[in-house]
mmCIF file with all atom_site columns, C-alpha atoms in Angstrom:
data_model
loop_
_atom_site.group_PDB
_atom_site.id
_atom_site.type_symbol
_atom_site.label_atom_id
_atom_site.label_alt_id
_atom_site.label_comp_id
_atom_site.label_asym_id
_atom_site.label_entity_id
_atom_site.label_seq_id
_atom_site.pdbx_PDB_ins_code
_atom_site.Cartn_x
_atom_site.Cartn_y
_atom_site.Cartn_z
_atom_site.occupancy
_atom_site.B_iso_or_equiv
_atom_site.pdbx_formal_charge
_atom_site.auth_seq_id
_atom_site.auth_comp_id
_atom_site.auth_asym_id
_atom_site.auth_atom_id
_atom_site.pdbx_PDB_model_num
ATOM 1   C CA . MET U 1 1   ? 0.000   0.000  0.000   1.00 45.00 ? 24  MET U CA 1
ATOM 2   C CA . LYS U 1 2   ? 2.865   2.398  0.846   1.00 43.00 ? 25  LYS U CA 1
ATOM 3   C CA . ILE U 1 3   ? 4.510   1.771  -2.552  1.00 44.00 ? 26  ILE U CA 1
ATOM 4   C CA . ILE U 1 4   ? 1.232   2.459  -4.380  1.00 40.00 ? 27  ILE U CA 1
ATOM 5   C CA . LEU U 1 5   ? 0.738   5.686  -2.421  1.00 36.00 ? 28  LEU U CA 1
ATOM 6   C CA . GLN U 1 6   ? 4.320   6.832  -3.167  1.00 40.00 ? 29  GLN U CA 1
ATOM 7   C CA . THR U 1 7   ? 3.906   5.954  -6.860  1.00 34.00 ? 30  THR U CA 1
ATOM 8   C CA . SER U 1 8   ? 0.575   7.774  -6.997  1.00 34.00 ? 31  SER U CA 1
ATOM 9   C CA . THR U 1 9   ? 2.065   10.839 -5.285  1.00 33.00 ? 32  THR U CA 1
ATOM 10  C CA . ALA U 1 10  ? 5.017   10.817 -7.684  1.00 36.00 ? 33  ALA U CA 1
ATOM 11  C CA . LEU U 1 11  ? 2.635   10.550 -10.653 1.00 33.00 ? 34  LEU U CA 1
ATOM 12  C CA . TRP U 1 12  ? 0.535   13.529 -9.450  1.00 35.00 ? 35  TRP U CA 1
ATOM 13  C CA . LEU U 1 13  ? 3.672   15.571 -8.791  1.00 33.00 ? 36  LEU U CA 1
ATOM 14  C CA . SER U 1 14  ? 4.974   14.762 -12.292 1.00 34.00 ? 37  SER U CA 1
ATOM 15  C CA . LEU U 1 15  ? 1.644   15.764 -13.842 1.00 32.00 ? 38  LEU U CA 1
ATOM 16  C CA . ALA U 1 16  ? 1.638   19.026 -11.871 1.00 34.00 ? 39  ALA U CA 1
ATOM 17  C CA . LEU U 1 17  ? 5.162   19.846 -13.037 1.00 33.00 ? 40  LEU U CA 1
ATOM 18  C CA . LEU U 1 18  ? 4.282   18.965 -16.632 1.00 33.00 ? 41  LEU U CA 1
ATOM 19  C CA . SER U 1 19  ? 1.159   21.143 -16.404 1.00 34.00 ? 42  SER U CA 1
ATOM 20  C CA . SER U 1 20  ? 3.159   24.149 -15.161 1.00 34.00 ? 43  SER U CA 1
ATOM 21  C CA . THR U 1 21  ? 5.742   23.608 -17.923 1.00 33.00 ? 44  THR U CA 1
ATOM 22  C CA . VAL U 1 22  ? 2.987   23.548 -20.552 1.00 36.00 ? 45  VAL U CA 1
ATOM 23  C CA . SER U 1 23  ? 1.450   26.699 -19.044 1.00 43.00 ? 46  SER U CA 1
ATOM 24  C CA . ALA U 1 24  ? 4.811   28.486 -19.104 1.00 43.00 ? 47  ALA U CA 1
ATOM 25  C CA . LYS U 1 25  ? 5.327   27.395 -22.718 1.00 50.00 ? 48  LYS U CA 1
ATOM 26  C CA . GLY U 1 26  ? 1.792   28.522 -23.538 1.00 70.00 ? 49  GLY U CA 1
ATOM 27  C CA . LEU U 1 27  ? 2.608   32.083 -22.455 1.00 82.00 ? 50  LEU U CA 1
ATOM 28  C CA . ALA U 1 28  ? 5.980   32.421 -24.199 1.00 87.00 ? 51  ALA U CA 1
ATOM 29  C CA . HIS U 1 29  ? 4.487   34.384 -27.107 1.00 89.00 ? 52  HIS U CA 1
ATOM 30  C CA . ILE U 1 30  ? 2.855   36.820 -24.670 1.00 90.00 ? 53  ILE U CA 1
ATOM 31  C CA . GLU U 1 31  ? 5.960   37.109 -22.491 1.00 88.00 ? 54  GLU U CA 1
ATOM 32  C CA . GLY U 1 32  ? 7.944   37.930 -25.619 1.00 85.00 ? 55  GLY U CA 1
ATOM 33  C CA . VAL U 1 33  ? 6.073   41.253 -25.633 1.00 83.00 ? 56  VAL U CA 1
ATOM 34  C CA . ILE U 1 34  ? 5.052   41.730 -21.974 1.00 86.00 ? 57  ILE U CA 1
ATOM 35  C CA . ASN U 1 35  ? 7.383   40.996 -19.053 1.00 84.00 ? 58  ASN U CA 1
ATOM 36  C CA . GLN U 1 36  ? 6.133   39.247 -15.899 1.00 86.00 ? 59  GLN U CA 1
ATOM 37  C CA . VAL U 1 37  ? 2.662   38.599 -17.263 1.00 90.00 ? 60  VAL U CA 1
ATOM 38  C CA . GLN U 1 38  ? -0.106  37.244 -15.073 1.00 92.00 ? 61  GLN U CA 1
ATOM 39  C CA . PRO U 1 39  ? -3.828  36.652 -15.601 1.00 94.00 ? 62  PRO U CA 1
ATOM 40  C CA . GLN U 1 40  ? -6.162  39.449 -14.528 1.00 94.00 ? 63  GLN U CA 1
ATOM 41  C CA . GLY U 1 41  ? -9.314  37.459 -15.244 1.00 96.00 ? 64  GLY U CA 1
ATOM 42  C CA . THR U 1 42  ? -10.777 34.563 -17.190 1.00 96.00 ? 65  THR U CA 1
ATOM 43  C CA . GLY U 1 43  ? -14.229 34.151 -18.666 1.00 96.00 ? 66  GLY U CA 1
ATOM 44  C CA . ARG U 1 44  ? -16.319 32.026 -20.965 1.00 96.00 ? 67  ARG U CA 1
ATOM 45  C CA . LEU U 1 45  ? -18.499 33.031 -23.886 1.00 95.00 ? 68  LEU U CA 1
ATOM 46  C CA . ASN U 1 46  ? -21.627 30.947 -24.325 1.00 92.00 ? 69  ASN U CA 1
ATOM 47  C CA . PHE U 1 47  ? -24.073 31.697 -27.103 1.00 88.00 ? 70  PHE U CA 1
ATOM 48  C CA . TRP U 1 48  ? -27.516 30.103 -27.068 1.00 88.00 ? 71  TRP U CA 1
ATOM 49  C CA . GLY U 1 49  ? -26.178 27.479 -24.657 1.00 88.00 ? 72  GLY U CA 1
ATOM 50  C CA . PHE U 1 50  ? -23.132 26.624 -26.776 1.00 92.00 ? 73  PHE U CA 1
ATOM 51  C CA . HIS U 1 51  ? -19.643 27.021 -25.315 1.00 95.00 ? 74  HIS U CA 1
ATOM 52  C CA . VAL U 1 52  ? -17.930 29.199 -27.930 1.00 94.00 ? 75  VAL U CA 1
ATOM 53  C CA . TYR U 1 53  ? -14.606 30.074 -26.270 1.00 96.00 ? 76  TYR U CA 1
ATOM 54  C CA . ASP U 1 54  ? -12.705 30.760 -23.073 1.00 97.00 ? 77  ASP U CA 1
ATOM 55  C CA . ALA U 1 55  ? -10.813 34.030 -22.791 1.00 97.00 ? 78  ALA U CA 1
ATOM 56  C CA . THR U 1 56  ? -8.087  35.257 -20.440 1.00 97.00 ? 79  THR U CA 1
ATOM 57  C CA . LEU U 1 57  ? -6.897  38.833 -19.991 1.00 96.00 ? 80  LEU U CA 1
ATOM 58  C CA . TYR U 1 58  ? -3.192  39.025 -19.099 1.00 96.00 ? 81  TYR U CA 1
ATOM 59  C CA . ARG U 1 59  ? -1.473  42.060 -17.617 1.00 93.00 ? 82  ARG U CA 1
ATOM 60  C CA . PRO U 1 60  ? 2.039   42.763 -16.346 1.00 92.00 ? 83  PRO U CA 1
ATOM 61  C CA . ALA U 1 61  ? 2.650   42.470 -12.600 1.00 83.00 ? 84  ALA U CA 1
ATOM 62  C CA . GLY U 1 62  ? 2.347   46.289 -12.411 1.00 70.00 ? 85  GLY U CA 1
ATOM 63  C CA . LYS U 1 63  ? -1.321  46.547 -13.450 1.00 58.00 ? 86  LYS U CA 1
ATOM 64  C CA . ASP U 1 64  ? -1.005  50.249 -14.296 1.00 69.00 ? 87  ASP U CA 1
ATOM 65  C CA . SER U 1 65  ? 1.112   49.302 -17.324 1.00 82.00 ? 88  SER U CA 1
ATOM 66  C CA . ALA U 1 66  ? -0.438  49.994 -20.717 1.00 90.00 ? 89  ALA U CA 1
ATOM 67  C CA . GLU U 1 67  ? 0.491   46.541 -22.080 1.00 93.00 ? 90  GLU U CA 1
ATOM 68  C CA . PHE U 1 68  ? -1.949  43.624 -22.018 1.00 95.00 ? 91  PHE U CA 1
ATOM 69  C CA . ALA U 1 69  ? -2.966  40.482 -23.868 1.00 97.00 ? 92  ALA U CA 1
ATOM 70  C CA . LEU U 1 70  ? -6.274  38.796 -24.618 1.00 97.00 ? 93  LEU U CA 1
ATOM 71  C CA . ASP U 1 71  ? -5.979  35.058 -25.204 1.00 97.00 ? 94  ASP U CA 1
ATOM 72  C CA . ILE U 1 72  ? -8.983  33.218 -26.676 1.00 97.00 ? 95  ILE U CA 1
ATOM 73  C CA . LYS U 1 73  ? -9.199  29.415 -26.763 1.00 97.00 ? 96  LYS U CA 1
ATOM 74  C CA . TYR U 1 74  ? -11.952 28.352 -29.126 1.00 96.00 ? 97  TYR U CA 1
ATOM 75  C CA . GLN U 1 75  ? -14.314 25.457 -28.478 1.00 96.00 ? 98  GLN U CA 1
ATOM 76  C CA . LYS U 1 76  ? -16.023 25.627 -31.886 1.00 93.00 ? 99  LYS U CA 1
ATOM 77  C CA . SER U 1 77  ? -14.775 25.785 -35.474 1.00 94.00 ? 100 SER U CA 1
ATOM 78  C CA . PHE U 1 78  ? -14.881 29.157 -37.227 1.00 94.00 ? 101 PHE U CA 1
ATOM 79  C CA . SER U 1 79  ? -13.534 30.523 -40.481 1.00 95.00 ? 102 SER U CA 1
ATOM 80  C CA . GLY U 1 80  ? -11.158 33.462 -40.182 1.00 93.00 ? 103 GLY U CA 1
ATOM 81  C CA . ALA U 1 81  ? -13.654 35.499 -42.212 1.00 93.00 ? 104 ALA U CA 1
ATOM 82  C CA . ALA U 1 82  ? -16.452 34.703 -39.737 1.00 92.00 ? 105 ALA U CA 1
ATOM 83  C CA . ILE U 1 83  ? -14.291 35.821 -36.814 1.00 92.00 ? 106 ILE U CA 1
ATOM 84  C CA . ALA U 1 84  ? -13.320 39.025 -38.652 1.00 92.00 ? 107 ALA U CA 1
ATOM 85  C CA . SER U 1 85  ? -16.966 39.776 -39.416 1.00 90.00 ? 108 SER U CA 1
ATOM 86  C CA . ARG U 1 86  ? -17.586 40.221 -35.684 1.00 89.00 ? 109 ARG U CA 1
ATOM 87  C CA . THR U 1 87  ? -15.900 43.614 -35.922 1.00 89.00 ? 110 THR U CA 1
ATOM 88  C CA . ASP U 1 88  ? -19.445 44.926 -36.381 1.00 88.00 ? 111 ASP U CA 1
ATOM 89  C CA . GLU U 1 89  ? -19.425 44.751 -32.551 1.00 91.00 ? 112 GLU U CA 1
ATOM 90  C CA . MET U 1 90  ? -17.108 47.784 -32.677 1.00 93.00 ? 113 MET U CA 1
ATOM 91  C CA . MET U 1 91  ? -20.003 49.987 -33.685 1.00 91.00 ? 114 MET U CA 1
ATOM 92  C CA . LEU U 1 92  ? -21.764 49.152 -30.401 1.00 91.00 ? 115 LEU U CA 1
ATOM 93  C CA . ILE U 1 93  ? -18.919 50.819 -28.523 1.00 90.00 ? 116 ILE U CA 1
ATOM 94  C CA . GLY U 1 94  ? -18.965 53.933 -30.706 1.00 91.00 ? 117 GLY U CA 1
ATOM 95  C CA . VAL U 1 95  ? -16.481 53.074 -33.464 1.00 93.00 ? 118 VAL U CA 1
ATOM 96  C CA . PRO U 1 96  ? -17.624 54.622 -36.768 1.00 93.00 ? 119 PRO U CA 1
ATOM 97  C CA . GLU U 1 97  ? -18.969 52.104 -39.288 1.00 94.00 ? 120 GLU U CA 1
ATOM 98  C CA . ALA U 1 98  ? -16.267 52.960 -41.850 1.00 94.00 ? 121 ALA U CA 1
ATOM 99  C CA . HIS U 1 99  ? -13.460 52.279 -39.339 1.00 93.00 ? 122 HIS U CA 1
ATOM 100 C CA . SER U 1 100 ? -15.155 49.056 -38.207 1.00 92.00 ? 123 SER U CA 1
ATOM 101 C CA . ALA U 1 101 ? -15.365 47.896 -41.835 1.00 93.00 ? 124 ALA U CA 1
ATOM 102 C CA . ILE U 1 102 ? -11.674 48.653 -42.443 1.00 93.00 ? 125 ILE U CA 1
ATOM 103 C CA . CYS U 1 103 ? -10.710 46.712 -39.298 1.00 93.00 ? 126 CYS U CA 1
ATOM 104 C CA . GLY U 1 104 ? -12.845 43.788 -40.465 1.00 93.00 ? 127 GLY U CA 1
ATOM 105 C CA . LYS U 1 105 ? -11.155 43.696 -43.885 1.00 95.00 ? 128 LYS U CA 1
ATOM 106 C CA . GLU U 1 106 ? -7.684  43.889 -42.319 1.00 94.00 ? 129 GLU U CA 1
ATOM 107 C CA . LEU U 1 107 ? -8.479  41.046 -39.934 1.00 94.00 ? 130 LEU U CA 1
ATOM 108 C CA . ALA U 1 108 ? -10.106 38.900 -42.642 1.00 94.00 ? 131 ALA U CA 1
ATOM 109 C CA . ALA U 1 109 ? -6.838  39.075 -44.573 1.00 95.00 ? 132 ALA U CA 1
ATOM 110 C CA . VAL U 1 110 ? -4.793  37.568 -41.718 1.00 96.00 ? 133 VAL U CA 1
ATOM 111 C CA . LEU U 1 111 ? -7.022  35.461 -39.449 1.00 95.00 ? 134 LEU U CA 1
ATOM 112 C CA . PRO U 1 112 ? -6.830  31.712 -40.037 1.00 96.00 ? 135 PRO U CA 1
ATOM 113 C CA . ASN U 1 113 ? -9.653  29.212 -39.771 1.00 96.00 ? 136 ASN U CA 1
ATOM 114 C CA . ILE U 1 114 ? -9.968  27.943 -36.199 1.00 96.00 ? 137 ILE U CA 1
ATOM 115 C CA . GLU U 1 115 ? -10.691 24.474 -34.853 1.00 97.00 ? 138 GLU U CA 1
ATOM 116 C CA . PRO U 1 116 ? -11.687 23.557 -31.280 1.00 96.00 ? 139 PRO U CA 1
ATOM 117 C CA . GLY U 1 117 ? -8.731  23.806 -28.886 1.00 96.00 ? 140 GLY U CA 1
ATOM 118 C CA . GLN U 1 118 ? -6.852  26.375 -30.974 1.00 97.00 ? 141 GLN U CA 1
ATOM 119 C CA . THR U 1 119 ? -6.041  29.857 -29.728 1.00 97.00 ? 142 THR U CA 1
ATOM 120 C CA . LEU U 1 120 ? -5.907  33.386 -31.059 1.00 97.00 ? 143 LEU U CA 1
ATOM 121 C CA . THR U 1 121 ? -4.061  35.923 -28.937 1.00 97.00 ? 144 THR U CA 1
ATOM 122 C CA . GLY U 1 122 ? -3.935  39.682 -29.313 1.00 97.00 ? 145 GLY U CA 1
ATOM 123 C CA . VAL U 1 123 ? -1.106  41.439 -27.465 1.00 97.00 ? 146 VAL U CA 1
ATOM 124 C CA . TYR U 1 124 ? -1.128  45.222 -27.128 1.00 96.00 ? 147 TYR U CA 1
ATOM 125 C CA . SER U 1 125 ? 1.991   47.302 -26.553 1.00 94.00 ? 148 SER U CA 1
ATOM 126 C CA . PRO U 1 126 ? 2.016   51.086 -27.078 1.00 92.00 ? 149 PRO U CA 1
ATOM 127 C CA . LYS U 1 127 ? 5.320   50.775 -28.973 1.00 91.00 ? 150 LYS U CA 1
ATOM 128 C CA . GLN U 1 128 ? 4.168   47.970 -31.293 1.00 92.00 ? 151 GLN U CA 1
ATOM 129 C CA . GLY U 1 129 ? 0.382   48.246 -31.486 1.00 95.00 ? 152 GLY U CA 1
ATOM 130 C CA . THR U 1 130 ? -1.417  44.914 -31.601 1.00 96.00 ? 153 THR U CA 1
ATOM 131 C CA . THR U 1 131 ? 0.368   41.692 -32.440 1.00 96.00 ? 154 THR U CA 1
ATOM 132 C CA . PHE U 1 132 ? -1.739  38.623 -33.230 1.00 97.00 ? 155 PHE U CA 1
ATOM 133 C CA . PHE U 1 133 ? -0.686  35.057 -32.539 1.00 96.00 ? 156 PHE U CA 1
ATOM 134 C CA . TYR U 1 134 ? -2.290  31.827 -33.741 1.00 97.00 ? 157 TYR U CA 1
ATOM 135 C CA . ASP U 1 135 ? -1.466  28.935 -31.409 1.00 96.00 ? 158 ASP U CA 1
ATOM 136 C CA . GLY U 1 136 ? 1.536   30.931 -30.171 1.00 95.00 ? 159 GLY U CA 1
ATOM 137 C CA . LYS U 1 137 ? 2.924   31.815 -33.636 1.00 96.00 ? 160 LYS U CA 1
ATOM 138 C CA . LYS U 1 138 ? 2.938   35.424 -34.787 1.00 96.00 ? 161 LYS U CA 1
ATOM 139 C CA . ILE U 1 139 ? 0.590   36.000 -37.730 1.00 97.00 ? 162 ILE U CA 1
ATOM 140 C CA . ALA U 1 140 ? 0.143   39.773 -37.949 1.00 96.00 ? 163 ALA U CA 1
ATOM 141 C CA . GLN U 1 141 ? 0.881   43.145 -36.421 1.00 96.00 ? 164 GLN U CA 1
ATOM 142 C CA . PHE U 1 142 ? -1.226  46.296 -36.576 1.00 95.00 ? 165 PHE U CA 1
ATOM 143 C CA . PRO U 1 143 ? 0.597   49.465 -35.457 1.00 93.00 ? 166 PRO U CA 1
ATOM 144 C CA . GLY U 1 144 ? -1.026  52.294 -33.548 1.00 89.00 ? 167 GLY U CA 1
ATOM 145 C CA . ALA U 1 145 ? -3.664  52.658 -30.896 1.00 92.00 ? 168 ALA U CA 1
ATOM 146 C CA . ASP U 1 146 ? -6.786  53.287 -33.038 1.00 93.00 ? 169 ASP U CA 1
ATOM 147 C CA . PHE U 1 147 ? -7.116  49.714 -34.315 1.00 94.00 ? 170 PHE U CA 1
ATOM 148 C CA . SER U 1 148 ? -6.168  48.321 -30.899 1.00 95.00 ? 171 SER U CA 1
ATOM 149 C CA . LYS U 1 149 ? -8.709  50.381 -28.985 1.00 94.00 ? 172 LYS U CA 1
ATOM 150 C CA . ALA U 1 150 ? -11.501 49.387 -31.381 1.00 94.00 ? 173 ALA U CA 1
ATOM 151 C CA . PHE U 1 151 ? -10.526 45.702 -31.436 1.00 95.00 ? 174 PHE U CA 1
ATOM 152 C CA . PHE U 1 152 ? -10.025 45.133 -27.713 1.00 96.00 ? 175 PHE U CA 1
ATOM 153 C CA . GLY U 1 153 ? -13.015 47.336 -26.937 1.00 94.00 ? 176 GLY U CA 1
ATOM 154 C CA . ILE U 1 154 ? -15.218 44.527 -28.280 1.00 95.00 ? 177 ILE U CA 1
ATOM 155 C CA . TRP U 1 155 ? -14.537 42.731 -24.971 1.00 95.00 ? 178 TRP U CA 1
ATOM 156 C CA . LEU U 1 156 ? -13.228 45.396 -22.593 1.00 95.00 ? 179 LEU U CA 1
ATOM 157 C CA . ASP U 1 157 ? -15.179 48.603 -23.281 1.00 94.00 ? 180 ASP U CA 1
ATOM 158 C CA . SER U 1 158 ? -17.963 49.387 -20.820 1.00 92.00 ? 181 SER U CA 1
ATOM 159 C CA . LYS U 1 159 ? -20.444 49.370 -23.753 1.00 93.00 ? 182 LYS U CA 1
ATOM 160 C CA . THR U 1 160 ? -19.550 45.803 -24.827 1.00 93.00 ? 183 THR U CA 1
ATOM 161 C CA . SER U 1 161 ? -22.319 43.425 -25.871 1.00 93.00 ? 184 SER U CA 1
ATOM 162 C CA . VAL U 1 162 ? -20.848 40.842 -23.455 1.00 94.00 ? 185 VAL U CA 1
ATOM 163 C CA . PRO U 1 163 ? -20.835 42.627 -20.060 1.00 94.00 ? 186 PRO U CA 1
ATOM 164 C CA . LYS U 1 164 ? -20.636 39.381 -18.063 1.00 96.00 ? 187 LYS U CA 1
ATOM 165 C CA . LEU U 1 165 ? -17.515 38.304 -19.970 1.00 96.00 ? 188 LEU U CA 1
ATOM 166 C CA . ARG U 1 166 ? -16.027 41.783 -19.521 1.00 95.00 ? 189 ARG U CA 1
ATOM 167 C CA . SER U 1 167 ? -16.595 41.559 -15.798 1.00 95.00 ? 190 SER U CA 1
ATOM 168 C CA . GLU U 1 168 ? -14.942 38.123 -15.660 1.00 97.00 ? 191 GLU U CA 1
ATOM 169 C CA . LEU U 1 169 ? -11.935 39.324 -17.682 1.00 96.00 ? 192 LEU U CA 1
ATOM 170 C CA . LEU U 1 170 ? -11.426 42.395 -15.520 1.00 94.00 ? 193 LEU U CA 1
ATOM 171 C CA . GLY U 1 171 ? -11.816 40.432 -12.283 1.00 92.00 ? 194 GLY U CA 1
ATOM 172 C CA . ASN U 1 172 ? -11.349 42.881 -9.438  1.00 85.00 ? 195 ASN U CA 1
ATOM 173 C CA . GLY U 1 173 ? -9.276  45.226 -11.604 1.00 88.00 ? 196 GLY U CA 1
ATOM 174 C CA . CYS U 1 174 ? -9.811  48.030 -14.065 1.00 88.00 ? 197 CYS U CA 1
ATOM 175 C CA . PRO U 1 175 ? -9.494  47.900 -17.849 1.00 92.00 ? 198 PRO U CA 1
ATOM 176 C CA . PRO U 1 176 ? -6.091  48.687 -19.366 1.00 92.00 ? 199 PRO U CA 1
ATOM 177 C CA . PRO U 1 177 ? -5.412  52.430 -19.898 1.00 91.00 ? 200 PRO U CA 1
ATOM 178 C CA . LEU U 1 178 ? -6.071  52.069 -23.665 1.00 93.00 ? 201 LEU U CA 1
ATOM 179 C CA . ILE U 1 179 ? -9.700  51.259 -22.894 1.00 91.00 ? 202 ILE U CA 1
ATOM 180 C CA . THR U 1 180 ? -11.909 53.971 -21.460 1.00 73.00 ? 203 THR U CA 1
ATOM 181 C CA . GLY U 1 181 ? -14.868 53.345 -19.219 1.00 62.00 ? 204 GLY U CA 1
ATOM 182 C CA . ALA U 1 182 ? -15.680 52.487 -15.672 1.00 59.00 ? 205 ALA U CA 1
ATOM 183 C CA . CYS U 1 183 ? -14.005 49.693 -13.746 1.00 59.00 ? 206 CYS U CA 1
#
């Protein structure tokens, strides 16, 4: 019995170490842009009872930093064009229709088709703008704050169409400085 217990404990310890290694590897693309990143909040988007994706907002240890990342792990298949078409959500937060349409076209040109378990990550840095990653590999970069504010506002602006998800992502914190609105 003692041998089984020791073997079981060793197995659980090994799995825990492997899990933390995978998690560290999973954040390498974010940590390449943001130092000492940690999750601020995590939420789930369900639509008509279907689990669409899980999202995590990452911020540097100093939460007043302007840098942040939004990591989305999809649970359903979507074409890149279908994901890009959701930029119509930008208009709900006050982005002019013409700018929303331009953002949608730019995203449609770079977003890949997504299968369950795959991730898209947007990382914002004032110096670089928004960098997109697909399963941890860089796929595009959009300079400047205008695109970034409109894109991330879909989830983080106080006028978002998904206030519950926004609340989960922000946790007990405030939105990044790029995003205006109440905490």
